[in-house]
CSV table of C-alpha atoms and ligand atoms in Angstrom, one decimal:
chain,number,residue,atom,x,y,z
A,1,UNK,CA,36.4,-19.9,3.8
A,2,UNK,CA,34.6,-18.7,0.7
A,3,UNK,CA,32.1,-15.9,0.7
A,4,UNK,CA,28.7,-17.0,-0.5
A,5,UNK,CA,25.6,-14.8,-0.6
A,6,UNK,CA,21.9,-15.5,-1.2
A,7,UNK,CA,19.6,-12.7,-2.2
A,8,UNK,CA,16.7,-13.8,0.0
A,9,UNK,CA,14.6,-10.8,-0.9
A,10,UNK,CA,15.1,-9.0,-4.2
A,11,UNK,CA,12.2,-6.5,-4.1
A,12,UNK,CA,12.0,-3.0,-2.5
A,13,UNK,CA,9.5,-2.1,0.2
A,14,UNK,CA,6.1,-3.5,-0.6
A,15,UNK,CA,7.5,-6.6,-2.4
A,16,UNK,CA,6.1,-7.9,-5.7
A,17,UNK,CA,3.1,-8.1,-5.7
A,18,UNK,CA,2.5,-5.3,-3.2
A,19,UNK,CA,-0.6,-6.1,-1.1
A,20,UNK,CA,-2.6,-3.0,-2.2
A,21,UNK,CA,-1.3,-2.6,-5.7
A,22,UNK,CA,-2.8,-3.5,-9.1
A,23,UNK,CA,-0.3,-1.7,-11.3
A,24,UNK,CA,1.2,-3.7,-14.2
A,25,UNK,CA,3.9,-5.8,-12.4
A,26,UNK,CA,1.7,-6.5,-9.4
A,27,UNK,CA,-1.3,-7.2,-11.6
A,28,UNK,CA,0.7,-9.8,-13.5
A,29,UNK,CA,1.8,-11.4,-10.3
A,30,UNK,CA,-1.8,-11.5,-8.9
A,31,UNK,CA,-3.1,-13.0,-12.1
A,32,UNK,CA,-0.4,-15.4,-13.2
A,33,UNK,CA,1.5,-17.7,-10.9
A,34,UNK,CA,4.4,-17.7,-13.5
A,35,UNK,CA,4.9,-14.0,-13.4
A,36,UNK,CA,7.8,-12.6,-11.2
A,37,UNK,CA,7.2,-12.4,-7.5
A,38,UNK,CA,9.7,-11.3,-4.9
A,39,UNK,CA,9.9,-10.6,-1.2
A,40,UNK,CA,11.3,-7.5,0.4
A,41,UNK,CA,15.0,-6.6,0.4
A,42,UNK,CA,17.5,-8.8,2.3
A,43,UNK,CA,20.7,-10.7,1.8
A,44,UNK,CA,22.1,-13.7,3.6
A,45,UNK,CA,25.9,-14.4,3.7
A,46,UNK,CA,28.2,-17.1,5.0
A,47,UNK,CA,31.8,-18.1,4.6
A,48,UNK,CA,31.6,-21.6,6.1
A,49,UNK,CA,28.1,-22.6,5.0
A,50,UNK,CA,27.2,-23.2,8.6
A,51,UNK,CA,27.0,-19.8,10.3
A,52,UNK,CA,25.0,-17.1,8.4
A,53,UNK,CA,24.6,-13.4,8.7
A,54,UNK,CA,21.6,-11.4,7.5
A,55,UNK,CA,22.1,-8.0,5.9
A,56,UNK,CA,18.8,-6.3,6.8
A,57,UNK,CA,15.8,-8.0,8.3
A,58,UNK,CA,12.8,-7.8,6.0
A,59,UNK,CA,9.2,-7.9,7.0
A,60,UNK,CA,9.1,-11.1,4.9
A,61,UNK,CA,11.9,-12.7,6.9
A,62,UNK,CA,9.8,-15.7,8.1
A,63,UNK,CA,8.9,-16.6,4.5
A,64,UNK,CA,12.5,-16.1,3.5
A,65,UNK,CA,13.6,-18.7,6.1
A,66,UNK,CA,10.9,-21.0,4.9
A,67,UNK,CA,12.3,-20.7,1.4
A,68,UNK,CA,15.9,-21.1,2.3
A,69,UNK,CA,17.1,-24.4,3.9
A,70,UNK,CA,20.4,-22.9,4.8
A,71,UNK,CA,18.7,-20.5,7.3
A,72,UNK,CA,16.6,-23.2,9.0
A,73,UNK,CA,17.2,-24.8,12.4
A,74,UNK,CA,19.6,-27.7,12.5
A,75,UNK,CA,18.2,-31.0,13.9
A,76,UNK,CA,20.1,-30.6,17.2
A,77,UNK,CA,23.0,-28.5,18.3
A,78,UNK,CA,24.8,-27.7,21.6
A,79,UNK,CA,22.2,-24.9,21.8
A,80,UNK,CA,19.5,-27.5,21.9
A,81,UNK,CA,16.4,-27.9,19.8
A,82,UNK,CA,15.7,-24.2,19.6
A,83,UNK,CA,18.6,-23.0,17.3
A,84,UNK,CA,19.3,-21.1,14.2
A,85,UNK,CA,22.3,-20.7,11.9
A,86,UNK,CA,21.6,-16.9,11.9
A,87,UNK,CA,24.4,-15.6,14.1
A,88,UNK,CA,24.4,-11.9,13.2
A,89,UNK,CA,22.3,-9.3,11.6
A,90,UNK,CA,23.6,-6.1,10.0
A,91,UNK,CA,21.4,-3.1,9.1
A,92,UNK,CA,22.1,-0.7,6.3
A,93,UNK,CA,19.5,1.8,7.3
A,94,UNK,CA,16.4,2.1,9.5
A,95,UNK,CA,13.8,1.7,6.8
A,96,UNK,CA,10.8,-0.5,7.7
A,97,UNK,CA,11.7,-2.9,4.9
A,98,UNK,CA,15.1,-3.4,6.6
A,99,UNK,CA,14.2,-3.5,10.3
A,100,UNK,CA,10.7,-4.9,10.7
A,101,UNK,CA,12.0,-8.4,10.4
A,102,UNK,CA,13.9,-8.0,13.6
A,103,UNK,CA,10.6,-8.6,15.4
A,104,UNK,CA,10.5,-12.0,13.7
A,105,UNK,CA,13.8,-12.8,15.4
A,106,UNK,CA,12.5,-12.6,18.9
A,107,UNK,CA,11.9,-16.0,20.7
A,108,UNK,CA,15.1,-16.1,22.8
A,109,UNK,CA,17.7,-16.6,20.1
A,110,UNK,CA,21.2,-15.2,20.7
A,111,UNK,CA,22.8,-13.1,18.0
A,112,UNK,CA,24.7,-9.9,17.3
A,113,UNK,CA,23.0,-6.9,15.9
A,114,UNK,CA,25.3,-4.5,14.0
A,115,UNK,CA,24.4,-1.1,12.8
A,116,UNK,CA,25.8,2.4,12.9
A,117,UNK,CA,25.3,4.4,16.1
A,118,UNK,CA,22.7,6.5,14.3
A,119,UNK,CA,20.6,3.5,13.3
A,120,UNK,CA,21.0,2.0,16.8
A,121,UNK,CA,19.6,5.2,18.1
A,122,UNK,CA,16.5,4.8,15.9
A,123,UNK,CA,16.0,1.3,17.3
A,124,UNK,CA,16.7,2.5,20.9
A,125,UNK,CA,13.9,5.1,20.5
A,126,UNK,CA,11.4,2.4,19.5
A,127,UNK,CA,10.5,0.3,22.6
A,128,UNK,CA,9.0,-2.5,20.4
A,129,UNK,CA,12.5,-3.6,19.6
A,130,UNK,CA,13.1,-4.4,23.3
A,131,UNK,CA,11.3,-7.6,22.3
A,132,UNK,CA,14.9,-8.6,21.4
A,133,UNK,CA,16.2,-9.0,24.9
A,134,UNK,CA,19.5,-7.1,25.2
A,135,UNK,CA,21.1,-9.9,27.2
A,136,UNK,CA,20.7,-12.2,24.2
A,137,UNK,CA,20.8,-9.8,21.2
A,138,UNK,CA,23.9,-7.7,21.6
A,139,UNK,CA,23.5,-4.3,20.0
A,140,UNK,CA,26.9,-3.6,18.5
A,141,UNK,CA,27.7,-0.2,17.1
A,142,UNK,CA,29.7,-0.3,13.9
A,143,UNK,CA,31.6,2.9,12.9
A,144,UNK,CA,32.0,3.9,9.3
A,145,UNK,CA,35.1,2.7,7.5
A,146,UNK,CA,36.1,0.5,10.5
A,147,UNK,CA,36.3,-3.2,9.4
A,148,UNK,CA,34.7,-5.7,11.9
A,149,UNK,CA,34.0,-9.5,11.9
A,150,UNK,CA,30.4,-10.0,11.0
A,151,UNK,CA,31.0,-13.7,11.3
A,152,UNK,CA,34.3,-15.5,12.0
A,153,UNK,CA,36.2,-15.2,8.7
A,154,UNK,CA,33.8,-12.6,7.2
A,155,UNK,CA,34.9,-9.0,7.4
A,156,UNK,CA,32.3,-6.2,7.0
A,157,UNK,CA,33.1,-2.5,6.4
A,158,UNK,CA,30.3,0.0,6.5
A,159,UNK,CA,30.6,3.2,4.5
A,160,UNK,CA,28.3,6.2,3.9
A,161,UNK,CA,26.0,6.0,0.9
A,162,UNK,CA,24.1,9.1,-0.1
A,163,UNK,CA,20.6,8.8,1.4
A,164,UNK,CA,18.1,10.1,3.9
A,165,UNK,CA,16.5,9.3,7.2
A,166,UNK,CA,13.8,6.6,7.3
A,167,UNK,CA,10.4,7.7,5.8
A,168,UNK,CA,8.7,7.5,9.2
A,169,UNK,CA,11.3,10.0,10.6
A,170,UNK,CA,11.0,12.6,7.8
A,171,UNK,CA,10.3,16.1,9.0
A,172,UNK,CA,8.9,19.0,6.9
A,173,UNK,CA,12.0,19.3,4.9
A,174,UNK,CA,14.0,16.3,3.8
A,175,UNK,CA,17.6,16.1,2.8
A,176,UNK,CA,17.9,13.2,0.3
A,177,UNK,CA,21.6,13.1,-0.2
A,178,UNK,CA,23.0,12.9,3.4
A,179,UNK,CA,26.4,11.2,3.5
A,180,UNK,CA,26.6,9.8,7.0
A,181,UNK,CA,25.4,7.0,9.2
A,182,UNK,CA,21.7,7.0,8.1
A,183,UNK,CA,22.3,5.0,4.9
A,184,UNK,CA,25.3,2.8,4.4
A,185,UNK,CA,26.7,0.4,1.9
A,186,UNK,CA,28.7,-2.6,3.1
A,187,UNK,CA,31.8,-4.3,1.8
A,188,UNK,CA,31.9,-8.0,2.7
A,189,UNK,CA,35.1,-9.9,2.3
A,190,UNK,CA,36.4,-13.4,3.0
A,191,UNK,CA,40.0,-12.0,2.7
A,192,UNK,CA,40.2,-12.8,-1.1
A,193,UNK,CA,37.0,-11.4,-2.7
A,194,UNK,CA,34.9,-8.4,-1.9
A,195,UNK,CA,31.1,-8.1,-2.5
A,196,UNK,CA,29.4,-4.8,-1.9
A,197,UNK,CA,25.8,-4.6,-0.9
A,198,UNK,CA,24.2,-1.2,-1.4
A,199,UNK,CA,20.4,-1.4,-1.5
A,200,UNK,CA,19.9,2.3,-1.2
A,201,UNK,CA,22.0,5.0,-2.9
A,202,UNK,CA,20.8,8.5,-3.9
A,203,UNK,CA,23.7,9.3,-6.2
A,204,UNK,CA,27.1,8.1,-7.3
A,205,UNK,CA,30.0,10.0,-5.8
A,206,UNK,CA,33.6,10.0,-6.9
A,207,UNK,CA,34.6,8.4,-3.6
A,208,UNK,CA,32.0,5.6,-4.0
A,209,UNK,CA,33.0,4.9,-7.6
A,210,UNK,CA,36.6,4.6,-6.5
A,211,UNK,CA,35.7,2.3,-3.6
A,212,UNK,CA,33.7,0.0,-5.9
A,213,UNK,CA,36.4,-0.2,-8.6
A,214,UNK,CA,37.9,-3.7,-8.7
A,215,UNK,CA,35.2,-5.4,-6.6
A,216,UNK,CA,34.3,-9.0,-7.5
A,217,UNK,CA,30.6,-8.2,-7.2
A,218,UNK,CA,28.3,-5.1,-6.5
A,219,UNK,CA,24.7,-5.6,-5.5
A,220,UNK,CA,23.2,-2.2,-6.1
A,221,UNK,CA,20.1,-0.1,-5.6
A,222,UNK,CA,17.7,-1.0,-8.5
A,223,UNK,CA,14.6,0.6,-7.0
A,224,UNK,CA,13.4,2.5,-10.1
A,225,UNK,CA,14.3,2.4,-13.7
A,226,UNK,CA,13.0,5.9,-14.4
A,227,UNK,CA,13.1,8.6,-11.8
A,228,UNK,CA,9.4,9.4,-12.4
A,229,UNK,CA,8.4,5.8,-12.7
A,230,UNK,CA,5.8,5.9,-9.9
A,231,UNK,CA,3.9,8.5,-11.9
A,232,UNK,CA,4.4,6.6,-15.1
A,233,UNK,CA,3.0,3.5,-13.4
A,234,UNK,CA,0.0,5.5,-12.2
A,235,UNK,CA,0.6,4.9,-8.5
A,236,UNK,CA,1.9,8.1,-7.1
A,237,UNK,CA,4.0,11.2,-7.6
A,238,UNK,CA,7.1,10.5,-5.6
A,239,UNK,CA,10.3,10.3,-7.6
A,240,UNK,CA,13.2,8.0,-7.0
A,241,UNK,CA,15.3,11.0,-6.0
A,242,UNK,CA,12.8,12.0,-3.4
A,243,UNK,CA,12.9,8.5,-1.9
A,244,UNK,CA,16.7,8.6,-1.8
A,245,UNK,CA,17.2,6.2,-4.7
A,246,UNK,CA,19.0,7.0,-8.0
A,247,UNK,CA,17.3,5.7,-11.1
A,248,UNK,CA,18.9,3.2,-13.5
A,249,UNK,CA,18.3,5.4,-16.5
A,250,UNK,CA,19.4,8.9,-17.2
A,251,UNK,CA,22.7,10.8,-17.1
A,252,UNK,CA,22.8,10.6,-13.3
A,253,UNK,CA,21.5,7.0,-13.3
A,254,UNK,CA,23.3,3.9,-12.2
A,255,UNK,CA,23.7,2.5,-15.7
A,256,UNK,CA,25.8,5.5,-16.7
A,257,UNK,CA,27.5,5.6,-13.3
A,258,UNK,CA,28.9,2.1,-13.6
A,259,UNK,CA,30.1,2.5,-17.2
A,260,UNK,CA,33.8,2.1,-17.1
A,261,UNK,CA,33.9,0.8,-13.5
A,262,UNK,CA,35.8,-2.4,-13.2
A,263,UNK,CA,33.3,-4.6,-11.4
A,264,UNK,CA,33.1,-8.4,-11.8
A,265,UNK,CA,29.4,-8.9,-11.3
A,266,UNK,CA,26.7,-6.1,-11.2
A,267,UNK,CA,23.4,-7.1,-9.8
A,268,UNK,CA,20.3,-4.9,-9.2
A,269,UNK,CA,18.6,-5.5,-5.9
A,270,UNK,CA,15.9,-3.6,-3.9
A,271,UNK,CA,13.8,-3.4,-7.1
A,272,UNK,CA,10.5,-1.6,-6.7
A,273,UNK,CA,7.3,-3.3,-7.9
A,274,UNK,CA,6.9,-0.4,-10.4
A,275,UNK,CA,10.2,-1.1,-12.1
A,276,UNK,CA,9.7,-2.4,-15.7
A,277,UNK,CA,12.9,-4.6,-15.5
A,278,UNK,CA,10.8,-7.1,-13.6
A,279,UNK,CA,9.3,-8.1,-16.9
A,280,UNK,CA,11.8,-10.4,-18.6
A,281,UNK,CA,10.5,-9.3,-22.0
A,282,UNK,CA,10.7,-5.6,-21.4
A,283,UNK,CA,13.0,-3.3,-23.4
A,284,UNK,CA,14.3,-2.0,-20.0
A,285,UNK,CA,15.4,-5.5,-19.0
A,286,UNK,CA,17.1,-5.9,-22.3
A,287,UNK,CA,18.9,-2.6,-21.8
A,288,UNK,CA,20.2,-3.4,-18.3
A,289,UNK,CA,21.4,-6.8,-19.4
A,290,UNK,CA,23.1,-5.4,-22.5
A,291,UNK,CA,25.0,-3.1,-20.0
A,292,UNK,CA,26.2,-6.2,-18.1
A,293,UNK,CA,23.7,-6.1,-15.2
A,294,UNK,CA,21.8,-9.0,-13.7
A,295,UNK,CA,18.4,-8.5,-12.2
A,296,UNK,CA,18.1,-10.2,-8.8
A,297,UNK,CA,15.4,-12.7,-7.9
A,298,UNK,CA,14.6,-14.4,-4.6
A,299,UNK,CA,17.1,-17.2,-4.0
A,300,UNK,CA,19.7,-15.9,-6.3
A,301,UNK,CA,23.2,-17.1,-5.2
A,302,UNK,CA,26.3,-15.1,-5.6
A,303,UNK,CA,29.7,-16.6,-5.1
A,304,UNK,CA,31.8,-13.6,-6.1
B,401,MLT,C1,12.9,3.0,0.7
B,401,MLT,O1,13.7,2.2,0.4
B,401,MLT,O2,12.8,4.1,0.1
B,401,MLT,C2,12.0,2.8,1.8
B,401,MLT,O3,12.0,1.4,2.1
B,401,MLT,C3,10.6,3.3,1.6
B,401,MLT,C4,9.7,2.8,2.7
B,401,MLT,O4,10.1,2.9,3.9
B,401,MLT,O5,8.6,2.4,2.4
B,402,MN,MN1,13.5,0.2,1.0
């Protein structure tokens, strides 16, 4: 039983290119088929190579299954001709880029859906998710800091990561650094090695830094390089902080936060289409690589 992960979607919400965007990275992707492209944020994990769990269900899930033979139906199983190796799905928050793909998973397949009680409440309040019939898709609440079996032989532990409520649930005032059930990271372990998946994190806390120390791999929020990157790219005024994402650069950024942390592999995931690290020739890419980071791409495999 060896943990194996595939980053099936490396981009943040919108993907690369984003359907309505002509800023530099998207423009390159529209114009040149060799330029980086990526689908929206999700991870697939297994320990036996047979049964798989998804961490987050991206709006691009159907294309991700098309691109990933491991996630495709087997020729015939005891379940019959309609089957899938996807046995469970875990959500790290209620954002559209992490839940919309649940609607792709209708069609009568049986699987377990894990999330914190707060995120289950968000799904419960949206009747469209009743398309996942509850007698087939068991909605399983997962408490923070309580390990559970995401798959046989694969233990998952959710923990609070500073963040906010989903964009579509924001009120007039928004707290962006809530530590609770709205945004979580997950530690995945096969009993020997631990991989952390944290696609959204508003800031590094001492408790989180301590938790990550010694991990074989950390797949971490790489939404923006600069906090004011959307403005720099000419596509808006929202900052990374306002979106609940810490930047890579700056004194409060992830590059600084991970300095001195003992982590085997550091991989940026959930990368926004405005982030200059998408360009392999950019100085920003050189900077993160010099600091020991890898930049995820669709199909990237991690055996921690
Ligand atoms: C985020 O990661 O900040 C969200 O996915 C944004 C969104 O919902 O578009
Ligand atoms: Mn997102």
